[in-house]
mmCIF file of C-alpha atoms in Angstrom:
data_model
loop_
_atom_site.group_PDB
_atom_site.id
_atom_site.type_symbol
_atom_site.label_atom_id
_atom_site.label_comp_id
_atom_site.label_asym_id
_atom_site.label_seq_id
_atom_site.Cartn_x
_atom_site.Cartn_y
_atom_site.Cartn_z
ATOM 1 C CA MET X 1 0.000 0.000 0.000
ATOM 2 C CA ASN X 2 1.247 3.485 -0.846
ATOM 3 C CA TYR X 3 1.343 6.469 1.488
ATOM 4 C CA TYR X 4 1.869 10.029 0.320
ATOM 5 C CA VAL X 5 3.374 13.078 1.972
ATOM 6 C CA TYR X 6 2.250 16.209 0.183
ATOM 7 C CA ILE X 7 2.421 19.983 0.225
ATOM 8 C CA LEU X 8 -0.415 22.280 -0.792
ATOM 9 C CA THR X 9 -0.366 26.034 -1.255
ATOM 10 C CA ASN X 10 -2.758 28.841 -2.102
ATOM 11 C CA LYS X 11 -2.866 30.816 -5.350
ATOM 12 C CA TYR X 12 -0.236 33.262 -4.050
ATOM 13 C CA ASN X 13 2.170 30.513 -2.853
ATOM 14 C CA ASN X 14 2.417 32.252 0.520
ATOM 15 C CA VAL X 15 0.705 29.617 2.696
ATOM 16 C CA LEU X 16 1.900 26.008 2.873
ATOM 17 C CA TYR X 17 0.147 22.942 4.261
ATOM 18 C CA THR X 18 1.894 19.588 4.698
ATOM 19 C CA GLY X 19 -0.115 16.399 5.047
ATOM 20 C CA MET X 20 -0.016 12.622 4.734
ATOM 21 C CA THR X 21 -2.570 10.264 3.189
ATOM 22 C CA ARG X 22 -3.095 6.857 1.598
ATOM 23 C CA ASP X 23 -5.271 8.254 -1.206
ATOM 24 C CA LEU X 24 -3.714 11.402 -2.656
ATOM 25 C CA PRO X 25 -6.355 12.216 -5.309
ATOM 26 C CA ARG X 26 -9.192 11.856 -2.800
ATOM 27 C CA ARG X 27 -7.446 13.890 -0.118
ATOM 28 C CA VAL X 28 -6.513 16.752 -2.445
ATOM 29 C CA TYR X 29 -10.092 16.737 -3.761
ATOM 30 C CA GLU X 30 -11.311 17.170 -0.176
ATOM 31 C CA HIS X 31 -8.975 20.130 0.353
ATOM 32 C CA ARG X 32 -9.881 21.735 -2.987
ATOM 33 C CA ASN X 33 -13.598 21.489 -2.295
ATOM 34 C CA HIS X 34 -13.393 22.577 1.367
ATOM 35 C CA LEU X 35 -15.209 19.470 2.593
ATOM 36 C CA ASP X 36 -14.167 20.469 6.108
ATOM 37 C CA PRO X 37 -15.166 24.164 6.124
ATOM 38 C CA GLY X 38 -13.442 24.805 9.462
ATOM 39 C CA SER X 39 -10.078 23.412 8.389
ATOM 40 C CA PHE X 40 -6.839 25.329 7.943
ATOM 41 C CA THR X 41 -6.858 24.633 4.209
ATOM 42 C CA ALA X 42 -10.399 25.951 3.797
ATOM 43 C CA LYS X 43 -9.714 29.046 5.903
ATOM 44 C CA TYR X 44 -6.608 29.993 3.904
ATOM 45 C CA LYS X 45 -7.839 28.659 0.525
ATOM 46 C CA VAL X 46 -4.961 26.187 0.293
ATOM 47 C CA THR X 47 -5.980 24.092 -2.714
ATOM 48 C CA ARG X 48 -2.999 23.677 -5.052
ATOM 49 C CA LEU X 49 -0.884 20.504 -4.888
ATOM 50 C CA VAL X 50 2.727 21.531 -5.467
ATOM 51 C CA TYR X 51 4.717 18.602 -4.051
ATOM 52 C CA TYR X 52 4.280 14.961 -3.121
ATOM 53 C CA GLU X 53 6.345 11.887 -2.432
ATOM 54 C CA CYS X 54 5.376 8.270 -1.992
ATOM 55 C CA THR X 55 6.432 5.429 0.301
ATOM 56 C CA ASN X 56 4.978 2.035 1.166
ATOM 57 C CA ASP X 57 5.886 2.404 4.859
ATOM 58 C CA VAL X 58 3.300 4.224 6.954
ATOM 59 C CA ARG X 59 5.810 4.959 9.730
ATOM 60 C CA ALA X 60 8.223 6.489 7.227
ATOM 61 C CA ALA X 61 5.412 8.672 5.843
ATOM 62 C CA ILE X 62 4.421 9.915 9.302
ATOM 63 C CA THR X 63 8.054 10.623 10.181
ATOM 64 C CA ARG X 64 8.621 12.457 6.907
ATOM 65 C CA GLU X 65 5.478 14.574 7.350
ATOM 66 C CA LYS X 66 6.634 15.640 10.814
ATOM 67 C CA GLN X 67 10.145 16.312 9.514
ATOM 68 C CA ILE X 68 8.888 18.597 6.736
ATOM 69 C CA LYS X 69 6.503 20.408 9.098
ATOM 70 C CA ASP X 70 9.483 21.270 11.316
ATOM 71 C CA TRP X 71 11.482 22.766 8.458
ATOM 72 C CA SER X 72 11.891 26.468 7.760
ATOM 73 C CA ARG X 73 9.852 28.027 4.993
ATOM 74 C CA GLN X 74 13.041 28.390 2.935
ATOM 75 C CA ARG X 75 13.776 24.681 3.159
ATOM 76 C CA LYS X 76 10.166 23.761 2.260
ATOM 77 C CA ASN X 77 10.353 26.080 -0.756
ATOM 78 C CA ALA X 78 13.558 24.348 -1.873
ATOM 79 C CA LEU X 79 11.872 20.943 -1.530
ATOM 80 C CA VAL X 80 8.922 22.050 -3.667
ATOM 81 C CA GLU X 81 11.237 23.574 -6.256
ATOM 82 C CA SER X 82 13.319 20.374 -6.465
ATOM 83 C CA MET X 83 10.261 18.626 -7.936
ATOM 84 C CA ASN X 84 8.209 21.524 -9.240
ATOM 85 C CA PRO X 85 10.323 24.629 -10.002
ATOM 86 C CA THR X 86 7.373 26.615 -11.371
ATOM 87 C CA TRP X 87 4.995 25.729 -8.528
ATOM 88 C CA THR X 88 2.498 24.312 -11.015
ATOM 89 C CA ASP X 89 -0.650 22.717 -9.600
ATOM 90 C CA LEU X 90 0.085 18.979 -9.846
ATOM 91 C CA TYR X 91 -3.463 17.834 -9.095
ATOM 92 C CA PRO X 92 -4.453 17.298 -12.752
ATOM 93 C CA SER X 93 -1.365 15.135 -13.308
ATOM 94 C CA ILE X 94 -2.215 12.730 -10.473
ATOM 95 C CA LEU X 95 -5.663 12.105 -11.970
ATOM 96 C CA GLU X 96 -4.285 10.768 -15.266
#
């Protein structure tokens, strides 16, 4: 089974959200459609998938999520740019 660690941002790329899930398309859909209206991502309109990585080890995914959350904004930006230098919304590409 695959587990995903992902980073979302808003349209201005000035708010970041890091999460972990087993079903990346479903989870990003939930964020994009504000299915939890009281959530951080709904409040700050964080809907664009700009980074993700995959592992088959749930403990590794949880550890990695916590690690990224502890990083500085500069280091998170560098991580995003290592995969997605233009900060393109990757959501359409994970649906293919």
